[in-house]
Each structure stands twice: as C-alpha cells, then as structure tokens.
Short mmCIF file of C-alpha atoms in Angstrom, two decimals:
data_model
loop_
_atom_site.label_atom_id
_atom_site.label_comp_id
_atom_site.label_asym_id
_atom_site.label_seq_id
_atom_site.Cartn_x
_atom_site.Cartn_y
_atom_site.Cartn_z
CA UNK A 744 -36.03 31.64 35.16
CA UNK A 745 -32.56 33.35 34.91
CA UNK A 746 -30.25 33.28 31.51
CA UNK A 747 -27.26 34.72 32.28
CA UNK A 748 -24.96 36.65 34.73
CA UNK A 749 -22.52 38.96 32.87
CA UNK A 750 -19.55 40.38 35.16
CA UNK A 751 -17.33 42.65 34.67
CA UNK A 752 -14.85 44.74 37.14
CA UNK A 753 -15.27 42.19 40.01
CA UNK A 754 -11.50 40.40 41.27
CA UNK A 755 -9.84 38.96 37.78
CA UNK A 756 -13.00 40.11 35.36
CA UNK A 757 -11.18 43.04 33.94
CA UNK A 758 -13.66 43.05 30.90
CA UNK A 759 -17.28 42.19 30.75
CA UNK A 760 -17.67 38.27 30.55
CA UNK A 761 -21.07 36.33 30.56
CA UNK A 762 -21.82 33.15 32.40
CA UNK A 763 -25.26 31.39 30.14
CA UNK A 764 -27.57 29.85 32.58
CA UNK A 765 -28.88 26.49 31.50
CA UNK A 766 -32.98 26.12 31.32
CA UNK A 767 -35.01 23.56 33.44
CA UNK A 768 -37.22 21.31 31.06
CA UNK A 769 -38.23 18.74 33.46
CA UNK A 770 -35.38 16.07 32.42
CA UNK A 771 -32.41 15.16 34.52
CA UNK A 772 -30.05 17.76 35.04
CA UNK A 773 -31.10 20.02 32.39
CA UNK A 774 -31.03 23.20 35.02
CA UNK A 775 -27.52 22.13 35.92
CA UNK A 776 -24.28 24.81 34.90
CA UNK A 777 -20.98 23.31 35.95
CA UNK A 778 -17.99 25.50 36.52
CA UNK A 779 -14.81 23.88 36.40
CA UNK A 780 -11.20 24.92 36.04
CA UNK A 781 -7.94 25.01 37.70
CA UNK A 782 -7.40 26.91 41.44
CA UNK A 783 -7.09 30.20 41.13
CA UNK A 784 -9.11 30.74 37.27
CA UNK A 785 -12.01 32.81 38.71
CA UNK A 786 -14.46 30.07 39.65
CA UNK A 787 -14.99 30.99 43.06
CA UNK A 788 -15.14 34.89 42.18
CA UNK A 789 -18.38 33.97 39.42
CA UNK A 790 -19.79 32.55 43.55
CA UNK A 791 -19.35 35.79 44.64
CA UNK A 792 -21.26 37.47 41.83
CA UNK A 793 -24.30 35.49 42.61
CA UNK A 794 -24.19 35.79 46.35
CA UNK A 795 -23.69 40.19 45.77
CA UNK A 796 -26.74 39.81 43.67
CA UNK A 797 -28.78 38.04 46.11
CA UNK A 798 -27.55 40.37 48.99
CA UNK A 799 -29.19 43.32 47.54
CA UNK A 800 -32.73 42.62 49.26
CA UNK A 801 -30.55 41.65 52.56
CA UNK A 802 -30.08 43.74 55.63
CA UNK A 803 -26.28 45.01 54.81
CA UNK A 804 -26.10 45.65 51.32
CA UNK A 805 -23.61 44.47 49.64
CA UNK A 806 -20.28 46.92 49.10
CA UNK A 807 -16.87 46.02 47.22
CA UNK A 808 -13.79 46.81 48.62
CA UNK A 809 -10.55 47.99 46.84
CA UNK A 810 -9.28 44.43 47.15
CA UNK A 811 -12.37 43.35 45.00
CA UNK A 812 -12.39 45.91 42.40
CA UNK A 813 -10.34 45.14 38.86
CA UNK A 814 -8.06 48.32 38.62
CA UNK A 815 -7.86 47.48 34.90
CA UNK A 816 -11.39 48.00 34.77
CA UNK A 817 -11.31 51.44 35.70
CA UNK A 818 -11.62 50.30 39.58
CA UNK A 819 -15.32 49.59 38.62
CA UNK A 820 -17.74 46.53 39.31
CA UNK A 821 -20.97 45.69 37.47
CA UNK A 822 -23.39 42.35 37.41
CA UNK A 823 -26.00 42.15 35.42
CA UNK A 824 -28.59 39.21 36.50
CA UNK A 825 -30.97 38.76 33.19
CA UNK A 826 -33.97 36.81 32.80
CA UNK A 827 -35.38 34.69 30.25
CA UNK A 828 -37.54 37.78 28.99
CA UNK A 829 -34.50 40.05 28.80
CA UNK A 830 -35.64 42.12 32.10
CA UNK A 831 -32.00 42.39 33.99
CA UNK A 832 -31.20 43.65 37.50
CA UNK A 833 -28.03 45.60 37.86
CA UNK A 834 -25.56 45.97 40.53
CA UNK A 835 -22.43 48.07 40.16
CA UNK A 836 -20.46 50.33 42.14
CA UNK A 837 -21.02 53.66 42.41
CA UNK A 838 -21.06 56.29 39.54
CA UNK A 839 -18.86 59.02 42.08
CA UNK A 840 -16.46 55.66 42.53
CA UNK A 841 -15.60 53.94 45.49
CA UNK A 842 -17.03 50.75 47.21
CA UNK A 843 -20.48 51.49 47.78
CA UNK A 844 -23.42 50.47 45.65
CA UNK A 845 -26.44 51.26 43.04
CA UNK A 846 -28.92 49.07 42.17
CA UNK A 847 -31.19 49.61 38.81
CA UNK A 848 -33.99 47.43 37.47
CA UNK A 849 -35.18 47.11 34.53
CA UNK A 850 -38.62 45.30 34.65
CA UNK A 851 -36.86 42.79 37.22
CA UNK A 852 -36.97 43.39 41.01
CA UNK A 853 -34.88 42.40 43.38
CA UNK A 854 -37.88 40.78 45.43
CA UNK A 855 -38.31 38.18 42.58
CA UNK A 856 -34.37 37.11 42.89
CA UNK A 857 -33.41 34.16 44.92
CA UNK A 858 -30.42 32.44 44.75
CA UNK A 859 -29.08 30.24 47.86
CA UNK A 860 -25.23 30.04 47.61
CA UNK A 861 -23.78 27.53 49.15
CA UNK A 862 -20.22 28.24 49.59
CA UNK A 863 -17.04 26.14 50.19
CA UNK A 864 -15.97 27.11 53.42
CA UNK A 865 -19.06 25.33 55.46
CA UNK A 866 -17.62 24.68 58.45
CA UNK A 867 -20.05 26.46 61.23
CA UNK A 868 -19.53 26.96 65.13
CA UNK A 869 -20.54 23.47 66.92
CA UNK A 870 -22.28 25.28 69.69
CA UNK A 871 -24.88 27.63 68.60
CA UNK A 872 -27.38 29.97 69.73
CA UNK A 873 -31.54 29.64 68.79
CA UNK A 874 -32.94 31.98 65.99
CA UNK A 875 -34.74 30.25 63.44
CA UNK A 876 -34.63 31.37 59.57
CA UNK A 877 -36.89 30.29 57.08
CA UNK A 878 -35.96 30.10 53.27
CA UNK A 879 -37.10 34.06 52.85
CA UNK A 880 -35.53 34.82 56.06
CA UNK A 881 -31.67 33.60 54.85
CA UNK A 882 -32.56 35.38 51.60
CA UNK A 883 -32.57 38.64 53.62
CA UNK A 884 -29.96 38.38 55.88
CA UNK A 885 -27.32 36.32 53.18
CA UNK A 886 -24.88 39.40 53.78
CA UNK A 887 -21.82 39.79 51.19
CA UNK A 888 -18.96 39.31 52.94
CA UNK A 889 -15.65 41.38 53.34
CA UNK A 890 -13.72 37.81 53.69
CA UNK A 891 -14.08 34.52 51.64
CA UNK A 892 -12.63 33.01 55.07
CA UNK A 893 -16.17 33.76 56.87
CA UNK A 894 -17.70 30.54 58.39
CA UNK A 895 -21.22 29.65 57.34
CA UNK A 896 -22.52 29.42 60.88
CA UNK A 897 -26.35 30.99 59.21
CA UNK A 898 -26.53 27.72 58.93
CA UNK A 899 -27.45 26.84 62.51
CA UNK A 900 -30.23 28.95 62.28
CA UNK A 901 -32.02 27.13 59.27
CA UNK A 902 -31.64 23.69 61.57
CA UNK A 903 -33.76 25.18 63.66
CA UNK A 904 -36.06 25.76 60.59
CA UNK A 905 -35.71 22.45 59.76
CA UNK A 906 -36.25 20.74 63.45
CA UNK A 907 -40.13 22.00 63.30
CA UNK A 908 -40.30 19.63 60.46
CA UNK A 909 -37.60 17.35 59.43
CA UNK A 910 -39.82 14.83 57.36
CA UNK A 911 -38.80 16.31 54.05
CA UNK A 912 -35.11 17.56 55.01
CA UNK A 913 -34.91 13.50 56.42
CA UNK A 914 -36.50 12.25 53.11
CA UNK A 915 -34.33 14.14 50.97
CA UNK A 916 -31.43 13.42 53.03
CA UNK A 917 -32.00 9.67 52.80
CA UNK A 918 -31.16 9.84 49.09
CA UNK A 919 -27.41 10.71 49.70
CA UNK A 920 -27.35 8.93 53.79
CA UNK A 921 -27.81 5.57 53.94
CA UNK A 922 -28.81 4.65 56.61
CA UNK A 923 -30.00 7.93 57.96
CA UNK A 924 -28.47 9.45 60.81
CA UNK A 925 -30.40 9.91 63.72
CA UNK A 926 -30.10 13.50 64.62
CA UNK A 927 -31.75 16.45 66.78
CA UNK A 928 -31.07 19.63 68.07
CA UNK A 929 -30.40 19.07 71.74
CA UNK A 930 -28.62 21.91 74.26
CA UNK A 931 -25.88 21.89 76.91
CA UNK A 932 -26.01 22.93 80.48
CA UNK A 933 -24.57 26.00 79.64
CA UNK A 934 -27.19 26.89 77.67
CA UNK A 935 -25.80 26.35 74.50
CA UNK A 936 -27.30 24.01 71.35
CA UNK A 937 -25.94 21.64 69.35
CA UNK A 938 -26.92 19.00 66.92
CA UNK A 939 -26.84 15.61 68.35
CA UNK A 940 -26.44 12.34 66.53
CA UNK A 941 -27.11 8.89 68.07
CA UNK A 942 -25.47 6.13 66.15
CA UNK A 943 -26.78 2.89 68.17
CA UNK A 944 -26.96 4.46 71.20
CA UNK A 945 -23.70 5.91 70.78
CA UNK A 946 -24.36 9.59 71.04
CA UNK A 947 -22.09 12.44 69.85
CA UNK A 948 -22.28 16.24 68.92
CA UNK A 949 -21.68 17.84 65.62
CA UNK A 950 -18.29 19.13 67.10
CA UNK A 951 -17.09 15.44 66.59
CA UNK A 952 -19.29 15.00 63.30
CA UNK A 953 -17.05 15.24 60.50
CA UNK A 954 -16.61 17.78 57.75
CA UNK A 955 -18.31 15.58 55.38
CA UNK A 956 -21.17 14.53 57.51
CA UNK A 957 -22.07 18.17 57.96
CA UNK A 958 -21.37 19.90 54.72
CA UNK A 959 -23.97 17.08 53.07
CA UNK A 960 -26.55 18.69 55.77
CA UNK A 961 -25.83 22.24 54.39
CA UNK A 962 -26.60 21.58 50.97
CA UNK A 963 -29.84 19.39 51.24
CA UNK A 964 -30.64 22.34 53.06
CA UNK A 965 -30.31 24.64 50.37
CA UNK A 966 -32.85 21.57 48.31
CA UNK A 967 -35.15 20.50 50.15
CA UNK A 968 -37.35 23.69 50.56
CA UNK A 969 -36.35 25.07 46.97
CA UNK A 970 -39.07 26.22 44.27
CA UNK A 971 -38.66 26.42 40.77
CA UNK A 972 -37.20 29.97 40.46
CA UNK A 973 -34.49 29.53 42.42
CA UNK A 974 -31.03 29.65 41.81
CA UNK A 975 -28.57 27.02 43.94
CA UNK A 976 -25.42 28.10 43.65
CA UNK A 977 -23.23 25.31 44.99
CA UNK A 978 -19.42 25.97 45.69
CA UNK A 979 -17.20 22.30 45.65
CA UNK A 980 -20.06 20.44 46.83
CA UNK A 981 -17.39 17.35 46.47
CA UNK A 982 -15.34 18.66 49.44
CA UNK A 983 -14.79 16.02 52.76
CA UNK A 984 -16.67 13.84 50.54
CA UNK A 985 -16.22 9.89 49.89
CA UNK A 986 -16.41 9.05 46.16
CA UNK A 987 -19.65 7.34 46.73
CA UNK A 988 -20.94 9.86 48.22
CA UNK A 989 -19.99 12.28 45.60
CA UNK A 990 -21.80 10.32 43.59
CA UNK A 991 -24.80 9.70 45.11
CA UNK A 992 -24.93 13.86 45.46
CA UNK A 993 -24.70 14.21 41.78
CA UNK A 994 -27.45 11.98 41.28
CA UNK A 995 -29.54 14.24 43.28
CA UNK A 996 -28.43 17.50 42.27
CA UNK A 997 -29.49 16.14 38.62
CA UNK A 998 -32.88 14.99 39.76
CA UNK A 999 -33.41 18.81 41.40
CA UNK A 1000 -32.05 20.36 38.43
CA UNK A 1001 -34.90 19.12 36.20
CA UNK A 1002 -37.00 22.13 37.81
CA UNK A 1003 -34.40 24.21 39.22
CA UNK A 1004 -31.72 25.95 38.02
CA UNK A 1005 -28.29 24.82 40.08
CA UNK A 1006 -25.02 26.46 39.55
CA UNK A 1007 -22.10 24.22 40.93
CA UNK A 1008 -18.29 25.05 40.81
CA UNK A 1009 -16.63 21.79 41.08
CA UNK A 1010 -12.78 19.89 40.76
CA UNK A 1011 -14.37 16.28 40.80
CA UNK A 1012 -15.26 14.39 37.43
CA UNK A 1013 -17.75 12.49 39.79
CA UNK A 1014 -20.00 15.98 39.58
CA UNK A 1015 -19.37 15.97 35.42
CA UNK A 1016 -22.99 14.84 33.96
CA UNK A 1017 -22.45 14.19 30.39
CA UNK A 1018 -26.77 13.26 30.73
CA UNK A 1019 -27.32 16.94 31.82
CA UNK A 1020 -25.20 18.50 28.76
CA UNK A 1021 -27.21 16.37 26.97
CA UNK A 1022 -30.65 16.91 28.74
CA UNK A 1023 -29.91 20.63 28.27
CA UNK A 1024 -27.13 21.61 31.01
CA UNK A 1025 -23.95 22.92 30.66
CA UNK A 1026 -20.57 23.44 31.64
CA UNK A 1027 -18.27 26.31 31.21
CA UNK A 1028 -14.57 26.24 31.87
CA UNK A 1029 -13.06 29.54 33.93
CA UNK A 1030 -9.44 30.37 33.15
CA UNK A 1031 -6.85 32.91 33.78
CA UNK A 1032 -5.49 34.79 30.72
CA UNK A 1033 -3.07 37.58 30.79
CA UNK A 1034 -6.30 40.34 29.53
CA UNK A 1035 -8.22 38.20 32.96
CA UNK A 1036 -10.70 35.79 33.94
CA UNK A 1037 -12.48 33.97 30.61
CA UNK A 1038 -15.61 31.72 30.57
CA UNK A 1039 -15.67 29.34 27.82
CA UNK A 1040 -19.03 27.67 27.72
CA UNK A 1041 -19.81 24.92 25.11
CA UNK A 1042 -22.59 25.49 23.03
CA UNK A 1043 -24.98 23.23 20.92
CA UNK A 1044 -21.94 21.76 18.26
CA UNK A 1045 -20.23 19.94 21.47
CA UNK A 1046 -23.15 18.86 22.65
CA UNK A 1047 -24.09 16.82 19.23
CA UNK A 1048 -20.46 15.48 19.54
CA UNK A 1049 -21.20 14.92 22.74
CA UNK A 1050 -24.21 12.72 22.15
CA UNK A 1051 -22.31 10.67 19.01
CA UNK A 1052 -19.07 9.78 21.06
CA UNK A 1053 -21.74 8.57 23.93
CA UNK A 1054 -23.39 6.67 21.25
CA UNK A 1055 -20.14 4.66 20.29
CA UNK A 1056 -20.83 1.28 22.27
CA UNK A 1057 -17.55 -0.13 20.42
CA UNK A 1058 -15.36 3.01 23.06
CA UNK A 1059 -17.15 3.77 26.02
CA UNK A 1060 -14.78 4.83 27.49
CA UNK A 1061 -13.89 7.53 25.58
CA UNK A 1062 -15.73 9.90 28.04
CA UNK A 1063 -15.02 8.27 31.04
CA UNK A 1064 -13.65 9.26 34.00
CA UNK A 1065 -10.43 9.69 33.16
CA UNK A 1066 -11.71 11.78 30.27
CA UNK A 1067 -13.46 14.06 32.89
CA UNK A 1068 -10.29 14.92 34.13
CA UNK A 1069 -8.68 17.10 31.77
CA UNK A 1070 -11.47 19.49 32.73
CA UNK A 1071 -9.45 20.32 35.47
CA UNK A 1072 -6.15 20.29 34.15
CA UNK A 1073 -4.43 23.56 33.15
CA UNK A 1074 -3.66 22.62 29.88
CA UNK A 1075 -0.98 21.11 27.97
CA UNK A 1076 -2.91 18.11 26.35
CA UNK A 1077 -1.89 14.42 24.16
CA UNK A 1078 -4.25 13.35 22.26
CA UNK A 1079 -3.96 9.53 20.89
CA UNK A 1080 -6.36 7.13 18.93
CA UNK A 1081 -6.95 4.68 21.64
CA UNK A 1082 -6.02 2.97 24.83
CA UNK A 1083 -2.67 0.90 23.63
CA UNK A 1084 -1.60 3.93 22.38
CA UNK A 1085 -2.21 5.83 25.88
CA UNK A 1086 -0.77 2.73 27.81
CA UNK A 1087 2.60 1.90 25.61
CA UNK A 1088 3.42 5.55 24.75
CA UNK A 1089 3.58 5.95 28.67
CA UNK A 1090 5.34 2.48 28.80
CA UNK A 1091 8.20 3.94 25.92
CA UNK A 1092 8.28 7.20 27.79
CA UNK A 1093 9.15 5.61 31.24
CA UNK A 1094 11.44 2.78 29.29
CA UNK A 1095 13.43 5.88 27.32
CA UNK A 1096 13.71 8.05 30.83
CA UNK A 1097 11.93 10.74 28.87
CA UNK A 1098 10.06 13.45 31.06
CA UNK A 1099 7.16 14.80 29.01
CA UNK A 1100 5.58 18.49 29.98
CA UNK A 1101 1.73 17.08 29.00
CA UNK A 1102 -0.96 14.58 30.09
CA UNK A 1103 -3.06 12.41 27.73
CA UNK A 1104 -6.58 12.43 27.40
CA UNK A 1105 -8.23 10.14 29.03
CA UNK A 1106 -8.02 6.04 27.54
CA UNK A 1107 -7.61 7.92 23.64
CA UNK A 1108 -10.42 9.69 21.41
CA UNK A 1109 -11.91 6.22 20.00
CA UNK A 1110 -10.53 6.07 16.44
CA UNK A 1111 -9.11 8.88 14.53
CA UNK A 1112 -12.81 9.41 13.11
CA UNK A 1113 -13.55 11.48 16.81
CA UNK A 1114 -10.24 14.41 16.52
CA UNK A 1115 -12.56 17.04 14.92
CA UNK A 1116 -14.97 16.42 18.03
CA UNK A 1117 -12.74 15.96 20.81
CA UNK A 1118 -10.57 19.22 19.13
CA UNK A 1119 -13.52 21.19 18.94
CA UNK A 1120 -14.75 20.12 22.48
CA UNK A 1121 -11.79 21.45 23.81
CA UNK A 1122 -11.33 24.74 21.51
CA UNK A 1123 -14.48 25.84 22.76
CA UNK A 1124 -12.97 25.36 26.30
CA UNK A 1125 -10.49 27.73 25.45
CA UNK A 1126 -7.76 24.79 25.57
CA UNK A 1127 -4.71 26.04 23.84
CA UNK A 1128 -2.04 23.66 24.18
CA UNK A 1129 -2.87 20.37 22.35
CA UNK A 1130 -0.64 17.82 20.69
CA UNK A 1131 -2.06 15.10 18.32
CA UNK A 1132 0.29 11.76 17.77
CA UNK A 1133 -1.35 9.76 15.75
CA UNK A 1134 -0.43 6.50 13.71
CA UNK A 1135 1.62 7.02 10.76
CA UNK A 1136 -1.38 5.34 8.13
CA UNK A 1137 -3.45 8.93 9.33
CA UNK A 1138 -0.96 11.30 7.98
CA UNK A 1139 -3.55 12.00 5.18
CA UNK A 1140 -6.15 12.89 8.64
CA UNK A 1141 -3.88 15.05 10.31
CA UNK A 1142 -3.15 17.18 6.68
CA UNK A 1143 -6.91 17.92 6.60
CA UNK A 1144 -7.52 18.44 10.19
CA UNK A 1145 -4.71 20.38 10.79
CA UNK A 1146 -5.85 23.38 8.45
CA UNK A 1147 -9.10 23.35 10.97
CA UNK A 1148 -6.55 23.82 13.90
CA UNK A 1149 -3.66 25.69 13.37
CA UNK A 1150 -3.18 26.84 16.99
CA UNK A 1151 -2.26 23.12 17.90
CA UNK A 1152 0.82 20.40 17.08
CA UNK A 1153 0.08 17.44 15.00
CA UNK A 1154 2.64 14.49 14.79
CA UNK A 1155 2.61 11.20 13.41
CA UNK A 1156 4.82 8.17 14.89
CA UNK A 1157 7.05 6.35 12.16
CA UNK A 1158 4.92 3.27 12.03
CA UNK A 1159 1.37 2.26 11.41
CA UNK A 1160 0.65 1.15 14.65
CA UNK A 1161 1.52 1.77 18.57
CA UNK A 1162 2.78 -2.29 18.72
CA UNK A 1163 3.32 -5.30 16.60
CA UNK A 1164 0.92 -7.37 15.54
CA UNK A 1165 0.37 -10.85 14.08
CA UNK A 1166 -1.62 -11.07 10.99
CA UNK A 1167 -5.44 -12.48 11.48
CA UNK A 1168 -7.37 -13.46 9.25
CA UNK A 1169 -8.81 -9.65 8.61
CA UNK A 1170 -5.66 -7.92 8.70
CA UNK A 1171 -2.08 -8.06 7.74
CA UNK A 1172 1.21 -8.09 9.78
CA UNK A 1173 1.53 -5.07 11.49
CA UNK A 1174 5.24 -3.31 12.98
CA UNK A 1175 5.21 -0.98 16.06
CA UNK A 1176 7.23 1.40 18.09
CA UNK A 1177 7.71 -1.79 20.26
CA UNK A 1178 7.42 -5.45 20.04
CA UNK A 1179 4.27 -7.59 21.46
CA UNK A 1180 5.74 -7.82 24.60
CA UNK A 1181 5.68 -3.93 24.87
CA UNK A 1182 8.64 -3.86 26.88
CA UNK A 1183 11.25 -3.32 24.54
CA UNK A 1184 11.46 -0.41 22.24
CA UNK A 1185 12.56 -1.12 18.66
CA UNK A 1186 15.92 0.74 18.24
CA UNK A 1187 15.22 1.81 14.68
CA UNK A 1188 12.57 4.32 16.39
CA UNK A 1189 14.17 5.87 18.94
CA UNK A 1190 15.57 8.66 17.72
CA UNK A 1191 11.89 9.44 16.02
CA UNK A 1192 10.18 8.80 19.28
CA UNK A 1193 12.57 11.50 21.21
CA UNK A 1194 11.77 13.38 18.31
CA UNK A 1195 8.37 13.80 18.77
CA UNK A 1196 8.43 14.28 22.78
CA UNK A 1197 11.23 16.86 22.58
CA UNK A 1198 8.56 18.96 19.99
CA UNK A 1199 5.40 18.37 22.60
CA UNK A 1200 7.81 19.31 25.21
CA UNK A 1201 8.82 22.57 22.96
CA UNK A 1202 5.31 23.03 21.84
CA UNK A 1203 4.05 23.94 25.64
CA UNK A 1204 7.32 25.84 26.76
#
C-alpha cells in the first residue's frame, strides 16, 4: 500500500506539495481519497502525476514538455510515490535539464507500482481494431501523454480482454446497470469491430451508445480485475452520468475501496462519502493560490467533528447535500445557525433588491454549538473567505470564537431571532428581521440588514 504522492515542478505545483493516501482496512470506503475543487485548481494535474508514475515501466517513458514544467520551480519536475514503509520511487526530470527523465528507487521498484488512471476524456473510436490487453499489459503500454485531449481508445483493447470472460466484468457491472445491457463484441463487413448492444431485439453499436453508457464500462473495467495493491485513479467519474447513477457508482467505488486504494477527482456531492472519511478515507481540496497549486487535506480533528455533526439526529441535514456543495465552490462563504435563517435571509435579500457576492452553507450549521467545527472543517480546506451572521442573543459566541478565527467576518443581526415568534409555553415572545409571514421586512432593520450585506460584500472584494 501507497501513502502519499508529493509533487513538485509539474503545471501549477511551483513548490513541493503532498497528496496523503488513505489506507484500506476492510470497511466501506476507507481506501477512498477524494479530490475536489473548482476548474482550473490543479485537480486534474495531481491525475497526471499518477499516470507519469505508472508510465515508467511502459513502453514510451514518460517525458515533460516545457508546457508542463513550473518555470518558478526552476523549470524542474519531481514525484515522489512513497509507500507505507517509507520506500519511495522517484521520477523527475533530468539533472542536465530539459524534458527527459530519471528514475531512482529507493527499496521500491517500479515493477511493484500499479495504478490504473482512468481519465476524463473517455470517449474512444466506435470502430476498433483486435489486440487484446490484459491488466499487466495496459500497465505497460499506459503511455504519458503530450495532450490531455488524447482519447482513451486503449480501452477497446481491454474489451477484448474482457469478451474471453465477461462473467465478472457482467457481475460487477450489474451493480451500477440495471437491467444489464446485453452486449458483445461483434465486427463489420469492412472488417472493423465494434461493441454491439441488443436492447429487445433492438440492436445498436457503441457509436450510438451514449457517453454515459460507455464511460460506466471504462471504469468497471479499471474494478473488476483489480487486486489489493492497486491504485484507481478515477478522473470525474460523475461525467454523462444520471444522478442515480452517480449514485449507485459511489456505492461501489466505496465497497472496492475497503481493499483498494481509489483516488477520484470529482465536482459532484453525489461522489462525497461522509462514511468513508469516517471509515478512514479522505478528501483533500486543490486550489489555486498566487505562490500555486495547494492541497488541503483534513486530518483526524474534522473527522471527529465530522462524526458528532453526523450524530445530531435533531439536524441531519446539516451535511447534506447542499452542504456537499461548497466543496466545490471557490470560496466566499455565509454561515447561519439554521434553515429559517438560510431561507428568510435569502427571502430579505431578494425583498431589499440586495445582490450579495457569497453563498450560504448548505440548510445552516445546526445551532451555534457546531461554528468551531464547521470553521475548522473549512480552515483546514484552506477556505479563506467566511462570514458568520448569527442571532443577536450569540454575540457573547461570536466574541470567543472570533479570537480562534481572525482571518474571517463575524456579524450579528439586530434581533434575537431570523422571524417573529409567538410565545409557547417553553419560550417567550420573540421579534425578527421580519414578521411571521416572512414577507415583509420590519423597517426598523433595514438599514442594519444593508449594513451587514454591504460588509460581506466588502469582506470578499
């Protein structure tokens, strides 16, 4: 098993960063890394890494053009692939400069590394010629390409792989295809092959198979002949894909990633496992800074807050989807108790024609009682833009928190609640921003409201 990658030199890495591998321990998803970030971070570039590294046992070793090569970093690449006992494999360019290549092990050979990338661009030529690859067989001929924009037409060679026997690739496919296609490899009159899928009779070739359809095939082929060892590196495996079947793809990649270690880079919530961070996984978020590419990786703290905001049955939603979305948001974050406060600070926002530079987290953090953990959560992403508005009655909170944060904007609205309420038998009266109806906005508050939006609005300027 593999720890880390460090890079350093390669595209945007203009200083040495290192990308922690999580650890298969036979539970769900506890071999799974995700990558996430916004376009353009470095996400695809950390791919590229992995896929040099395995391309040192291939045919055409790797090389990286000027185009790859961080001039800031002297116009010099290294990766560094180290295992669990500390033995490494090195790749980096060449000591006399240029693009060309030296490998050096240290007490890890480049033999005993395996990683199948799977990257986004898998569209592949409909008609094929036969050559048939098995698993060791890709290894050595997974070139490093000049172009990102190459198509992944290997591929058709592993079908052929897979036609001898397609029990297991069918059985494994099942789990994401339901019902199972009913496919073969069948050729033209001109000589030519092609896979062939008969949907009640109804026959038609993979050029008319969708994106979807196809990219699915190319990644249960990168599972369903895998051994404990490997690495799966995964680019978008979300892309063409139908929510459900997103889903149903995650589900897998977590039961596969209790004995292997799988590396996706991903924009979709539906591929954020908060039962593999927990299980042992991880996620790292890849930005752009003005010194480079960063990797921020959470560590063992999140994943205890992790666990207790799971644990609140009372706010389940407080990681829900929608929380899983500010992953992929550049930054500028609102932060709010709960989910009134999310819904009628967007209703007094659209009702005052403000326009706000920030997007709220999710349905709130669950109660004032969760900042530190959701703040800390998203420090350790390297999130720098965060504003807190919290209820006036928390102003105590925010003095104590706020020594813990510096870097981000606390603000308190001018009443103790988002609304009004009656009084219950539990609690008292309460006055909001807006009346019960929450469509009209109390015009004592006003100015206070614009108040706080025009300093969120400064804050991330």
């Amino acid at each position: 098993m593999f720890k880390k990658i460090s890079i350093s030199g390669l595209r945007g890495f203009s200083q040495k960063s290192e990308f922690i591998l999580s650890i298969p321990n036979d539970k769900l998803g506890s071999g799974l890394t995700i990558l996430v970030g916004p376009n353009n971070s470095g996400k695809s570039t950390i791919i590229e890494a992995f896929k040099a590294l395995n391309s040192i046992k291939s045919y055409n070793k790797p090389s990286f053009t000027e185009g790859k090569r961080n001039k800031i970093a002297n116009d010099r690449v290294e990766i560094i692939l180290e295992n669990v006992n500390a033995n490494n494999i090195i790749l980096k360019t060449s000591s006399h400069g240029g693009s060309e290549i030296e490998t050096i092990e240290n007490d890890l050979i480049a033999k005993d590394v395996n990683i199948f990338v799977i990257k986004s661009r898998r569209t592949f030529e409909p008609y094929f010629i036969k050559n048939s690859w098995s698993r060791n067989d890709f290894f050595q001929n997974d070139t490093f390409e000049s172009q990102r924009s190459a198509n992944y037409n290997n591929f058709s060679y592993r079908l052929f792989n897979i036609n001898k026997s397609p029990d297991e690739f069918n059985k494994v496919l099942s789990k994401v295809l339901n019902p199972l296609p009913n496919w073969t490899i069948d050729q033209s009159d001109n000589g030519n092959y092609y896979i062939k899928f008969n949907y009640d009779n109804h026959y038609h070739s993979s050029e008319g198979a969708g994106e979807g359809l196809l990219s699915i095939f190319t990644i249960i082929d990168a599972l369903y002949d895998s051994k404990e060892g490997d690495i799966i590196v995964i680019d978008e495996p979300e892309l063409s894909l139908h929510p459900s079947l997103q889903r149903k793809l995650s589900e897998l990649l977590l039961e596969y990633s209790a004995t292997r270690q799988i590396v996706i880079s991903t924009h979709s919530p539906y591929f954020i496992s908060w039962e593999s961070l927990i299980n042992g996984g991880s996620l790292a978020r890849v930005i752009r800074k003005n010194k480079g590419t960063q990797i921020n990786q959470i560590e063992s703290n999140q994943i205890d807050s992790i666990r207790s905001l799971l644990g609140n049955l009372f706010n389940p939603h407080t990681l829900g989807t929608d929380a899983k979305e500010i992953f992929f948001l550049e930054d500028n974050l609102i932060l709010v108790e709960g989910q009134e406060d999310v819904i009628y600070l967007k209703k007094i926002i659209e009702l005052l024609n403000l326009n706000i530079s920030a997007n709220f987290f999710g349905w709130g953090i669950g109660g004032a009682g969760n900042l530190d953990k959701i703040l800390d959560l998203l420090k350790k992403l390297g999130y720098e833009k965060i504003s807190v508005i919290l209820d006036k009655n928390m102003e105590v909170e925010i003095e104590k928190i706020s020594k813990k944060y510096e870097e981000y904007q606390f603000q308190v609205i001018p009443t103790n609640d988002i609304r009004d309420k009656d009084a219950t038998t539990e609690k008292p009266k309460v006055e909001g921003l807006i009346d019960k109806s929450g469509k009209n906005v109390k015009e004592q508050y006003i100015k206070d409201i614009k108040i706080i939006f025009e300093n969120v609005n400064n804050y991330n300027s």
